[in-house]
Tab-separated table of C-alpha atoms in Angstrom:
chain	number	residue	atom	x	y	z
A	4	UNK	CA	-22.980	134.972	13.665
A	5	UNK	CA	-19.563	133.701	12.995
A	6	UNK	CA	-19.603	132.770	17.095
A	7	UNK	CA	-22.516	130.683	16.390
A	8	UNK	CA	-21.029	128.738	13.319
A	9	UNK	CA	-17.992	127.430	15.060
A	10	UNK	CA	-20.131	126.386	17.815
A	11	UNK	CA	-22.372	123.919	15.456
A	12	UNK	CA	-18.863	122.597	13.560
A	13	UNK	CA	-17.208	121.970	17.260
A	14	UNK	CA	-20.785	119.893	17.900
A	15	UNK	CA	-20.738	118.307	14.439
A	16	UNK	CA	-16.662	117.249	14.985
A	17	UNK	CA	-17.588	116.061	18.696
A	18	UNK	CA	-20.508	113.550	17.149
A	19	UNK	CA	-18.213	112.764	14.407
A	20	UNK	CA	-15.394	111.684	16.213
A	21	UNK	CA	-18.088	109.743	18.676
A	22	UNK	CA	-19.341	107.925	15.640
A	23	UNK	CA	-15.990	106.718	14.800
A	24	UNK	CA	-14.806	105.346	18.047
A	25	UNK	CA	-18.233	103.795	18.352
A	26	UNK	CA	-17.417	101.587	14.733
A	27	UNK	CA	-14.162	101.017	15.733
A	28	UNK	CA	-15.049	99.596	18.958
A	29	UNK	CA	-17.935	97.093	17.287
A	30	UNK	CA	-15.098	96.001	15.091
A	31	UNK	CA	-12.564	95.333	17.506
A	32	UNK	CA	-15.171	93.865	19.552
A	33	UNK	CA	-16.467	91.697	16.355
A	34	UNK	CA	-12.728	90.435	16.148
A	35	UNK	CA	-12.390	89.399	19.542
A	36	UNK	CA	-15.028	87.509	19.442
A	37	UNK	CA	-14.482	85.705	16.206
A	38	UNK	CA	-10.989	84.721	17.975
A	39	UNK	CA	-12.047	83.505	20.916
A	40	UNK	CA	-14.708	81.264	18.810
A	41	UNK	CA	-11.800	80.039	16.416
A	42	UNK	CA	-10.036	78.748	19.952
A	43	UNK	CA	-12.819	77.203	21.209
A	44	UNK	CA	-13.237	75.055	18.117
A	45	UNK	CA	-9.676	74.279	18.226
A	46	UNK	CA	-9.502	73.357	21.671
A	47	UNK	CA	-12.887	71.323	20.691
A	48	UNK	CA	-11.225	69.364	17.599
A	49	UNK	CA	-8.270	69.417	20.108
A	50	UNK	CA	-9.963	67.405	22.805
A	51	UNK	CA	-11.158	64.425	20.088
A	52	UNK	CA	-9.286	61.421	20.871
A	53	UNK	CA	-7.168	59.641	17.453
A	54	UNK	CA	-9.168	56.802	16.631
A	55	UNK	CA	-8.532	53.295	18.301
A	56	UNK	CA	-7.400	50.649	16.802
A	57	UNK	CA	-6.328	46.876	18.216
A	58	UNK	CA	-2.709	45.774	18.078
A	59	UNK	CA	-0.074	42.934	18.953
A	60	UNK	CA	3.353	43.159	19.273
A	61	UNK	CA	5.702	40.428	16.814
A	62	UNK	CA	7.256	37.744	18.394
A	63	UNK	CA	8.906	34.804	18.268
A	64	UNK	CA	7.060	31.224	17.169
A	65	UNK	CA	7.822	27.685	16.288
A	66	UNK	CA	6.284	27.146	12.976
A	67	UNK	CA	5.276	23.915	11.252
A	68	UNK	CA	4.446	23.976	7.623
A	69	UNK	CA	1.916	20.904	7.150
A	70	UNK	CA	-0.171	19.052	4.249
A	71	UNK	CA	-3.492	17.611	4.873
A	72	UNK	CA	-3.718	14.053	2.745
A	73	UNK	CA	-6.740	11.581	3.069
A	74	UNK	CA	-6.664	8.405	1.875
A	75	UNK	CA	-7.395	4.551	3.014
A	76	UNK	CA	-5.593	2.112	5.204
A	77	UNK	CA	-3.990	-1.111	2.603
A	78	UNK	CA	-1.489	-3.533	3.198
A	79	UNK	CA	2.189	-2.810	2.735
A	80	UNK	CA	2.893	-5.607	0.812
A	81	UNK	CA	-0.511	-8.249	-0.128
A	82	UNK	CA	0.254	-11.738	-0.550
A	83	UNK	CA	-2.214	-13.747	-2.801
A	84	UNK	CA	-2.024	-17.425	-2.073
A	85	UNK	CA	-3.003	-19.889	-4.384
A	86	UNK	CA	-3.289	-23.197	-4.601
A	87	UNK	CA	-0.071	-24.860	-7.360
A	88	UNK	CA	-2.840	-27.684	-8.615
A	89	UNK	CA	-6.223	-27.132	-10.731
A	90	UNK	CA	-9.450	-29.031	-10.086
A	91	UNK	CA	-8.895	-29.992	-6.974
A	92	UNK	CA	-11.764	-29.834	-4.202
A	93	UNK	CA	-10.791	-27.933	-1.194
A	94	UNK	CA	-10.991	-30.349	1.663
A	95	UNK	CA	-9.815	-29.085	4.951
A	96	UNK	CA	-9.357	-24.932	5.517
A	97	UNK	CA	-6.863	-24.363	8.672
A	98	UNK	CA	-7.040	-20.995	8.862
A	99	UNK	CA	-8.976	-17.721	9.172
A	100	UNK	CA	-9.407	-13.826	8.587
A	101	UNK	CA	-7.851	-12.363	11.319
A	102	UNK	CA	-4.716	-15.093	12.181
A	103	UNK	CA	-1.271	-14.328	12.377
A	104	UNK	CA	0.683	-17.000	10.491
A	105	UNK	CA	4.066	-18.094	9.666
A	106	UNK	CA	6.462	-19.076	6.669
A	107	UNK	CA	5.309	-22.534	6.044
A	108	UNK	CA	2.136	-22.799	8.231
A	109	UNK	CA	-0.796	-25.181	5.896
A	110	UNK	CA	-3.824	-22.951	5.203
A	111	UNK	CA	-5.699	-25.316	3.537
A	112	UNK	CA	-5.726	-29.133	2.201
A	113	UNK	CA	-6.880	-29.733	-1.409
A	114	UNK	CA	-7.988	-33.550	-1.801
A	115	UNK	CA	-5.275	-35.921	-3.067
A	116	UNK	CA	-7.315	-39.128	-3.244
A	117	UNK	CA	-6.764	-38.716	-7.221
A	118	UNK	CA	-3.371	-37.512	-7.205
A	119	UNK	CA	-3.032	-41.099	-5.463
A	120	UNK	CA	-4.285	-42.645	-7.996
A	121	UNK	CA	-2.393	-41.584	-10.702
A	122	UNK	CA	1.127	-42.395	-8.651
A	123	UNK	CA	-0.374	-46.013	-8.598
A	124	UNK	CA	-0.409	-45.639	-12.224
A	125	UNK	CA	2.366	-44.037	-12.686
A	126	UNK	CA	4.377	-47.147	-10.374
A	127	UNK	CA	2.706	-49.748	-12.947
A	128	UNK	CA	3.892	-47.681	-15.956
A	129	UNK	CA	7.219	-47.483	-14.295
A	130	UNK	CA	7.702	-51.192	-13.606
A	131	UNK	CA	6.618	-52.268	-17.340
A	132	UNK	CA	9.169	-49.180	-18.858
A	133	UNK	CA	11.771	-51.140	-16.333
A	134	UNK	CA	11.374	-54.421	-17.823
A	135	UNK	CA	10.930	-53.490	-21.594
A	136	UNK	CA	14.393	-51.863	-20.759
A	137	UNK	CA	15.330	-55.590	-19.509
A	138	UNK	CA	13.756	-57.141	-22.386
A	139	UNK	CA	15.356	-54.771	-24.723
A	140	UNK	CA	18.600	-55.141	-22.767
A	141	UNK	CA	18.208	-59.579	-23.136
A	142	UNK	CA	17.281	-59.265	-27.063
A	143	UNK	CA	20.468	-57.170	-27.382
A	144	UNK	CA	23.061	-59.680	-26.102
A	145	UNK	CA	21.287	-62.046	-28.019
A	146	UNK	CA	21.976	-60.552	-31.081
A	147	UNK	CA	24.867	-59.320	-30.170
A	148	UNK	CA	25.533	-63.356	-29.801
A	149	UNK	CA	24.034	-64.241	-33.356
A	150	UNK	CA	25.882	-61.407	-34.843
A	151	UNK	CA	29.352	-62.368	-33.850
A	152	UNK	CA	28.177	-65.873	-34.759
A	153	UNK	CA	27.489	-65.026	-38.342
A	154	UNK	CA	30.683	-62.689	-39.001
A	155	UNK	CA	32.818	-65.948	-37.912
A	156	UNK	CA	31.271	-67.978	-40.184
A	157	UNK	CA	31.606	-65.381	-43.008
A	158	UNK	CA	35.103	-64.970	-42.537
A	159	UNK	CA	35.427	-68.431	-42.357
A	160	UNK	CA	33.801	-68.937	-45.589
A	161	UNK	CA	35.592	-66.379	-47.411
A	162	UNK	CA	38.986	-68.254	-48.685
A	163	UNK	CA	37.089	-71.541	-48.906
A	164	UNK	CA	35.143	-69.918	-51.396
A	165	UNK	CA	38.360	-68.753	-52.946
A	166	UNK	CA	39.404	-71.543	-52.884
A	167	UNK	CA	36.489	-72.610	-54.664
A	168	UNK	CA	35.976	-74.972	-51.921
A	169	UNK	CA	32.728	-73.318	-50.960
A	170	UNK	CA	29.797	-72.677	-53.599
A	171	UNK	CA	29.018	-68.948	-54.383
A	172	UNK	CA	25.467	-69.304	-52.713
A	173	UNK	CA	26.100	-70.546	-49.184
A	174	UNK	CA	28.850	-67.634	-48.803
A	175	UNK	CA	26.101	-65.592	-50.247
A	176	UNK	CA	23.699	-67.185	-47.377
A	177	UNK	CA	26.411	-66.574	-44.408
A	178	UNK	CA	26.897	-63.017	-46.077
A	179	UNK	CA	23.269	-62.578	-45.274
A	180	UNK	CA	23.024	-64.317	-42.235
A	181	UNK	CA	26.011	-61.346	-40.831
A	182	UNK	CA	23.859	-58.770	-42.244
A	183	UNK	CA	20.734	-59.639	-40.825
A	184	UNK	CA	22.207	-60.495	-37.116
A	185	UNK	CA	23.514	-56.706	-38.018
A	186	UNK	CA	20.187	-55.399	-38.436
A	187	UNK	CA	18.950	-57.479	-35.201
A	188	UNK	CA	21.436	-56.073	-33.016
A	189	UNK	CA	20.631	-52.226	-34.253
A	190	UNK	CA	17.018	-52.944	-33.501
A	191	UNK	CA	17.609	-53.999	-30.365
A	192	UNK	CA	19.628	-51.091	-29.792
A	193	UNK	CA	16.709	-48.909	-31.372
A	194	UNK	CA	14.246	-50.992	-28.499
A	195	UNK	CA	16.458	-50.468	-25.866
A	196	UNK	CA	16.630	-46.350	-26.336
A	197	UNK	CA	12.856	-46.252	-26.907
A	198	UNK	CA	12.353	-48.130	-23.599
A	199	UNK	CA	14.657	-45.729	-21.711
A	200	UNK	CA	12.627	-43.111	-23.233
A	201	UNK	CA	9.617	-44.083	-22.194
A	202	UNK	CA	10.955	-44.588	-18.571
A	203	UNK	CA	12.295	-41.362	-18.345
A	204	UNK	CA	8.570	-40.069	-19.491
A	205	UNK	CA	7.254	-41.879	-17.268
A	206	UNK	CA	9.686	-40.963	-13.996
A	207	UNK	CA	8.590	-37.334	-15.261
A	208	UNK	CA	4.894	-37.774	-15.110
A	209	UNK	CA	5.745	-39.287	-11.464
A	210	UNK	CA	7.982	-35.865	-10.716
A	211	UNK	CA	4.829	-34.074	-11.582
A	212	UNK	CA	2.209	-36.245	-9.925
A	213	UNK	CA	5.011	-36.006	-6.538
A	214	UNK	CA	5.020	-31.892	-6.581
A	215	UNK	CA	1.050	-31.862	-7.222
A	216	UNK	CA	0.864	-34.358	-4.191
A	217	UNK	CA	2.844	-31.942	-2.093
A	218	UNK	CA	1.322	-29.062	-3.202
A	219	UNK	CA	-2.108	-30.005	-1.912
A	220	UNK	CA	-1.036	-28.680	1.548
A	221	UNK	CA	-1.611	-24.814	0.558
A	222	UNK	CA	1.230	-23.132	2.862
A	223	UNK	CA	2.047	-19.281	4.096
A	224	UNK	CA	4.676	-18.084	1.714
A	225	UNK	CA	5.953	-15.487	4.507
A	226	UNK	CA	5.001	-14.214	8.217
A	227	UNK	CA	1.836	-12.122	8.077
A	228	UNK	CA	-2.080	-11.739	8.400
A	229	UNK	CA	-4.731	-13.249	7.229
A	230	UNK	CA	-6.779	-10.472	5.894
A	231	UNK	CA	-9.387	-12.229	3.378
A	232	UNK	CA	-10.387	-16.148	3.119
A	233	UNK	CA	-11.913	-16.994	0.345
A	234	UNK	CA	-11.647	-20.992	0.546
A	235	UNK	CA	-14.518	-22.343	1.510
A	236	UNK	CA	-14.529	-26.248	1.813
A	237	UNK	CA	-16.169	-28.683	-1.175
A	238	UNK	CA	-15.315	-25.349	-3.307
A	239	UNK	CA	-13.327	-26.248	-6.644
A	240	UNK	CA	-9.672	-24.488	-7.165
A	241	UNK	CA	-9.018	-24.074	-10.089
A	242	UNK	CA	-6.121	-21.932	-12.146
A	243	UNK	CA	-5.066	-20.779	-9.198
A	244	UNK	CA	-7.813	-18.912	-7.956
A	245	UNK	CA	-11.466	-19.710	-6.596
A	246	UNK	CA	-14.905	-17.658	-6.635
A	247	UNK	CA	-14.890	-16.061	-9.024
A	248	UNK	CA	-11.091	-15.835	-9.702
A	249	UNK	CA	-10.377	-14.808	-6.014
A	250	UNK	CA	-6.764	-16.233	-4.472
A	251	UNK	CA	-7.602	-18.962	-1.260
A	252	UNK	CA	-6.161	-16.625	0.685
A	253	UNK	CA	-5.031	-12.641	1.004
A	254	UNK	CA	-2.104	-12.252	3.298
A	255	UNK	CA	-0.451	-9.153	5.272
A	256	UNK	CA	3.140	-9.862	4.732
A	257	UNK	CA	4.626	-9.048	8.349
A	258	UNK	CA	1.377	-7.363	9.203
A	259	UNK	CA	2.563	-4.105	7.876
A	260	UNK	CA	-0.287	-1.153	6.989
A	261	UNK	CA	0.774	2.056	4.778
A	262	UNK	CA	-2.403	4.774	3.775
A	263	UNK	CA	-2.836	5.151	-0.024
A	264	UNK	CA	-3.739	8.602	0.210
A	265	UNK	CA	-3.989	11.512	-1.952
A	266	UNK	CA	-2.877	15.262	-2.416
A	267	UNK	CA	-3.135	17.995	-4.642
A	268	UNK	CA	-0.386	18.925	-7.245
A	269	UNK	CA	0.404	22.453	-5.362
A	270	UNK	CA	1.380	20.118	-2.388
A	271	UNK	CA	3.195	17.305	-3.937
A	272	UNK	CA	6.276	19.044	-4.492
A	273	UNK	CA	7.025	19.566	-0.968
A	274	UNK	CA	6.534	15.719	0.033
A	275	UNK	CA	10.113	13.807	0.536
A	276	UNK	CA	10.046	10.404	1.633
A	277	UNK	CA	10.996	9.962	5.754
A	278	UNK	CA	8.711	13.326	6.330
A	279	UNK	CA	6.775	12.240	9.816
A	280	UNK	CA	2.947	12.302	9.304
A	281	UNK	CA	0.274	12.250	12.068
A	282	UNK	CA	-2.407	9.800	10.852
A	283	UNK	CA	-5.904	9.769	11.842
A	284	UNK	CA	-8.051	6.956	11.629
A	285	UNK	CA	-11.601	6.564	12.128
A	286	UNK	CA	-12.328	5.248	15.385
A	287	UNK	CA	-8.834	5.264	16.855
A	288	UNK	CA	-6.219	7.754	18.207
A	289	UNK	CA	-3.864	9.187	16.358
A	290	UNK	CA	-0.807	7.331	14.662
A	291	UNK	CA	2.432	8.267	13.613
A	292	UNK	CA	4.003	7.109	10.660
A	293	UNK	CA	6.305	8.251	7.978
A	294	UNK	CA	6.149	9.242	3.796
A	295	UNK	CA	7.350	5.855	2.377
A	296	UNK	CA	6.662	6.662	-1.364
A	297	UNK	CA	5.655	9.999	-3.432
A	298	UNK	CA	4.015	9.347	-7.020
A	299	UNK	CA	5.777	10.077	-10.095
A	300	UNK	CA	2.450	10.887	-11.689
A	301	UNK	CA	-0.176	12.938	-11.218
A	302	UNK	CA	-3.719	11.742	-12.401
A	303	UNK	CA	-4.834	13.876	-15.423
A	304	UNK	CA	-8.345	13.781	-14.266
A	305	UNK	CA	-8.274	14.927	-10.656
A	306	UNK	CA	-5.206	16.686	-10.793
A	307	UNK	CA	-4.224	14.377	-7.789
A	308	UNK	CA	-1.175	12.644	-6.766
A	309	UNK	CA	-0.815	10.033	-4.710
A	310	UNK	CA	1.925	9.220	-1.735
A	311	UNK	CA	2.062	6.136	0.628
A	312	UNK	CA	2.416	6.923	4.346
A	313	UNK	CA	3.979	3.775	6.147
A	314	UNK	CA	2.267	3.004	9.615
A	315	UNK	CA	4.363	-0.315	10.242
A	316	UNK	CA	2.799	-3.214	12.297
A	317	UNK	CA	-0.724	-2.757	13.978
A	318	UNK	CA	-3.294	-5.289	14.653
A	319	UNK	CA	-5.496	-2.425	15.477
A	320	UNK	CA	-5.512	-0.823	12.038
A	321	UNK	CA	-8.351	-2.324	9.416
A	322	UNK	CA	-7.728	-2.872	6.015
A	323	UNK	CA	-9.630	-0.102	4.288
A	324	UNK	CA	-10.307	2.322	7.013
A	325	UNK	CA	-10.378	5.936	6.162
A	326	UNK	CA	-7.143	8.117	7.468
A	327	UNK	CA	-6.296	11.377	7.245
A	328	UNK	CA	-2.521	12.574	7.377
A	329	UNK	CA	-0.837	15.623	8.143
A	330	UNK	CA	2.582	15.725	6.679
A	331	UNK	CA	5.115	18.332	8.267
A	332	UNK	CA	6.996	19.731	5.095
A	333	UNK	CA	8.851	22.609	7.041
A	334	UNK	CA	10.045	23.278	10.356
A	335	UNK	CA	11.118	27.505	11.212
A	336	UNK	CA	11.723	29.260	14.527
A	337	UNK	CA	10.982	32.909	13.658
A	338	UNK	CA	8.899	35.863	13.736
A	339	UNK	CA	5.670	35.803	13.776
A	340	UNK	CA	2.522	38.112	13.082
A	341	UNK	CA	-0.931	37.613	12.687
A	342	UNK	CA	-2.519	36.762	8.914
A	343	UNK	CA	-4.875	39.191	9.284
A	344	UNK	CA	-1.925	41.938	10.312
A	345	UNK	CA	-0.697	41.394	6.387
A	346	UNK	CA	-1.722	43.527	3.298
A	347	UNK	CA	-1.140	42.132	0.236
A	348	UNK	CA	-0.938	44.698	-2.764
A	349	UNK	CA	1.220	44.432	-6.150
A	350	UNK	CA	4.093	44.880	-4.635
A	351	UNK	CA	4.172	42.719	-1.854
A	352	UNK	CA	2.906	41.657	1.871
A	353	UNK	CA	3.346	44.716	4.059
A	354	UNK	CA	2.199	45.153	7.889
A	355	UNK	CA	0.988	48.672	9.457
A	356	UNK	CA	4.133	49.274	12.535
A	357	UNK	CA	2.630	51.341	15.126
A	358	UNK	CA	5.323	54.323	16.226
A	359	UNK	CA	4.649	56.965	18.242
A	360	UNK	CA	0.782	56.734	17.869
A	361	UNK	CA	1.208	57.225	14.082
A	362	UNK	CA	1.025	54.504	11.463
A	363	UNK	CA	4.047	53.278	9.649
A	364	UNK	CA	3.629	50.782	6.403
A	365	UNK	CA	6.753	48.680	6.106
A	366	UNK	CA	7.198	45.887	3.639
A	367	UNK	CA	7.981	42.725	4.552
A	368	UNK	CA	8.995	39.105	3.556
A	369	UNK	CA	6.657	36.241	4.766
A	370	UNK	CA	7.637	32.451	5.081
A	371	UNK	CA	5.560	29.737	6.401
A	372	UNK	CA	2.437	29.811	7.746
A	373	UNK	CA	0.745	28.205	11.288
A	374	UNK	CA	-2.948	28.589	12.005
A	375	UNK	CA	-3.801	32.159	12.423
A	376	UNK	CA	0.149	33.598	12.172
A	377	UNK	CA	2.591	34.194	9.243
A	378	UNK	CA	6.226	33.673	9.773
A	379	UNK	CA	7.921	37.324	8.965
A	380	UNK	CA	11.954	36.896	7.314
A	381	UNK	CA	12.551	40.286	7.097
A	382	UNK	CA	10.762	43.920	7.455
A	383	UNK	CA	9.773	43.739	11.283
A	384	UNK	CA	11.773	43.440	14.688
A	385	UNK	CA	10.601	41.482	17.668
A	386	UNK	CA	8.502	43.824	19.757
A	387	UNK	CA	7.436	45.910	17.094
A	388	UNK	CA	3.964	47.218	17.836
A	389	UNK	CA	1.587	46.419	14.491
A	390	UNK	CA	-2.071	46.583	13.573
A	391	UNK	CA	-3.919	43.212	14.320
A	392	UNK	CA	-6.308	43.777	11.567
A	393	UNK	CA	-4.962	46.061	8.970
A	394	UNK	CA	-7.163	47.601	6.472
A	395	UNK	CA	-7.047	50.434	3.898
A	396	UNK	CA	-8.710	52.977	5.765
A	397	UNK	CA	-5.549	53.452	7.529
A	398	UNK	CA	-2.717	55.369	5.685
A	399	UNK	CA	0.913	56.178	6.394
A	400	UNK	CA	1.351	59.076	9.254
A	401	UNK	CA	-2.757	58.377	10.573
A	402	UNK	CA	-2.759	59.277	14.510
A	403	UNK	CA	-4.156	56.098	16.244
A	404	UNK	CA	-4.801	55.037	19.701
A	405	UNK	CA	-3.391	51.211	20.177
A	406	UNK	CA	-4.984	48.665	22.272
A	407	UNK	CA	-3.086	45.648	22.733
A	408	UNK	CA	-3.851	42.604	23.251
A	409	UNK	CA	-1.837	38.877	23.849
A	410	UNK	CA	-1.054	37.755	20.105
A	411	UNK	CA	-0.574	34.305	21.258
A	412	UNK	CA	2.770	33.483	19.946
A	413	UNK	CA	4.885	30.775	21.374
A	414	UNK	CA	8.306	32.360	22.603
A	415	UNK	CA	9.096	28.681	23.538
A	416	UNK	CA	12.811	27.870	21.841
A	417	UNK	CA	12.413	25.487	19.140
């Protein structure tokens, strides 16, 4: 009996223990394979490239800070020309829009057939003025004569009556007598001045009538350009003007054109006068000139101010053409990355350096600007590897795959 019950514990042990090893192998089996999955989703994330992303490497670049201006073509310096004498018909016109002229050359010819007139007047007047002078002149040594006459015979007369060899009354007539030929010779004296007067009235009028003569030849006051003509012949000129209260004549003095042209308050700061523009005018290529003058004021309304660009002598160039300038304001030889490359955030520009496949943020300090690149002071190196078109979902160790491509940047020396 007792034979028989170790038996059945030695089979109960035996499928005991065979349980166990059975469970232990599942388990260590289970674990294996649970292994060997975690590997090959390792080696799967693994084998997932970084993601790509398109870079440029900094270089160097010539850059030339410009402002855009528009404004119209006018004269340098306008010349009005007007005739000196009112009411005078415009008889002969000797020149037209468009001719080159010189100091002194006769534009037009006012009639003078009046002005003629009044010298012949003016002669007559002159020749009586001449002899009332003569007249006045005669009646003086005449009394002059009388005078001298009477004070003899009054001194004569003075110890006769004395004397009493001479009555009271004649003395008292010869006293008379010298004090009227007195009174004669001032008047003639008071004639005399008044007919000098009048001469010299008269020679003015004829000074007057002379320069209105001569000044019915309108002449060019300088070299220039006709640009306007307003004198039209059988027209009246009068105060100066005609039509309206038009001058004869507008003139380009030397032929010189400037653009009046306008920029925005932001700009006008960096204008200086000598800065070289490139001018563009409608129709024609493009013309260089130079900042002559930069405004003082800016308008309150448009917020504008205004700067003249001097183009210098062009027969080519219209009075009143539209132009458009581009003013350099700064010249740099530097680095250079692309605008879309910088991130702007509160505090400061910054670029995303590519190193080592992993991205690198590094601050930087920007300059000037040309087209599509920003000039870089400080912050980057030349050949330094950066994101083309850096964005926020990018951050500061990312792994990245960089595809470059030609940035385009001059490495010409300045």
């Amino acid at each position: 009996m007792r034979a028989k019950f170790l038996i059945a514990l030695v089979v109960v042990a035996g499928f005991a223990a065979l349980a166990y090893e059975q469970g232990l192998l599942a388990s260590l089996i289970s674990h294996v394979a649970a292994k060997q999955e975690a590997a090959a989703e390792k080696k799967k994330v693994a084998e997932v490239p970084p993601p790509a992303v398109t870079a440029v490497r900094v270089a160097l670049k010539n850059f030339v800070e410009t402002v855009l201006v528009t404004g119209s073509l006018v004269p340098h310096e306008e010349i009005l020309v007007a005739p000196e004498v009112d009411g005078l018909r415009v008889l002969e016109v000797k020149a037209d829009e468009g001719d080159e002229v010189k100091k002194g050359d006769i534009l037009a010819v006012l009639v003078f057939e009046q002005l003629d007139a009044l010298l012949a007047q003016n002669d007559a007047a002159l020749a009586r003025s001449e002899a009332a002078i003569a007249q006045a002149k005669s009646q003086i040594t005449e009394s002059e004569a009388r005078l001298a006459e009477a004070k003899a015979s009054l001194e004569r007369a003075r110890p006769l009556v004395k004397d009493k060899y001479l009555s009271e009354s004649v003395f008292d007539q010869r006293d008379a007598a010298a004090k009227t030929s007195a009174a004669q010779r001032a008047a003639a004296d008071s004639v005399l001045r008044s007919a000098e007067a009048e001469k010299a009235q008269v020679e003015a009028q004829r000074r007057e009538l002379l320069w209105r003569r001569g000044n019915t030849e309108v002449r060019a006051p300088a070299d220039g350009m006709v640009s306007r003509r307003n004198a039209r012949i059988g027209a009246i000129a009068n105060g100066g003007a005609i039509n309206g209260g038009e001058p004869l004549f507008r003139i380009i003095e030397n032929g010189e054109v400037e653009v009046d042209a306008e920029v925005s308050e932001m700009h006008l700061a960096k204008l200086k006068e000598g800065q070289r523009v490139s001018v563009e005018v409608a129709g024609m290529a493009v013309v260089q000139g130079a900042v002559r003058l930069v405004s003082p004021e800016v308008m309150k309304a448009t917020r504008l101010g205004r700067v003249r660009i001097f183009l210098g002598r062009n027969p080519s160039l219209r009075i009143g053409a539209f132009a458009r300038g581009t003013i350099e304001t700064a010249h740099a030889h530097n680095l250079a990355v692309p605008q879309s490359a910088v991130l702007y955030d509160d505090e400061g520009p910054s670029v995303q350096v590519i190193e080592n496949g992993r991205v690198s943020v590094r601050r930087i300090e920007t300059g000037l600007s040309a087209g599509n690149d920003v000039e870089v002071v400080r912050g980057v190196a030349e050949g330094d590897l950066v994101v083309a078109k850096a964005g926020t979902f990018l951050r500061e160790g990312d792994a990245v795959r960089a595809i470059t491509v030609d940035s385009k940047v001059s490495e010409a020396a300045p």
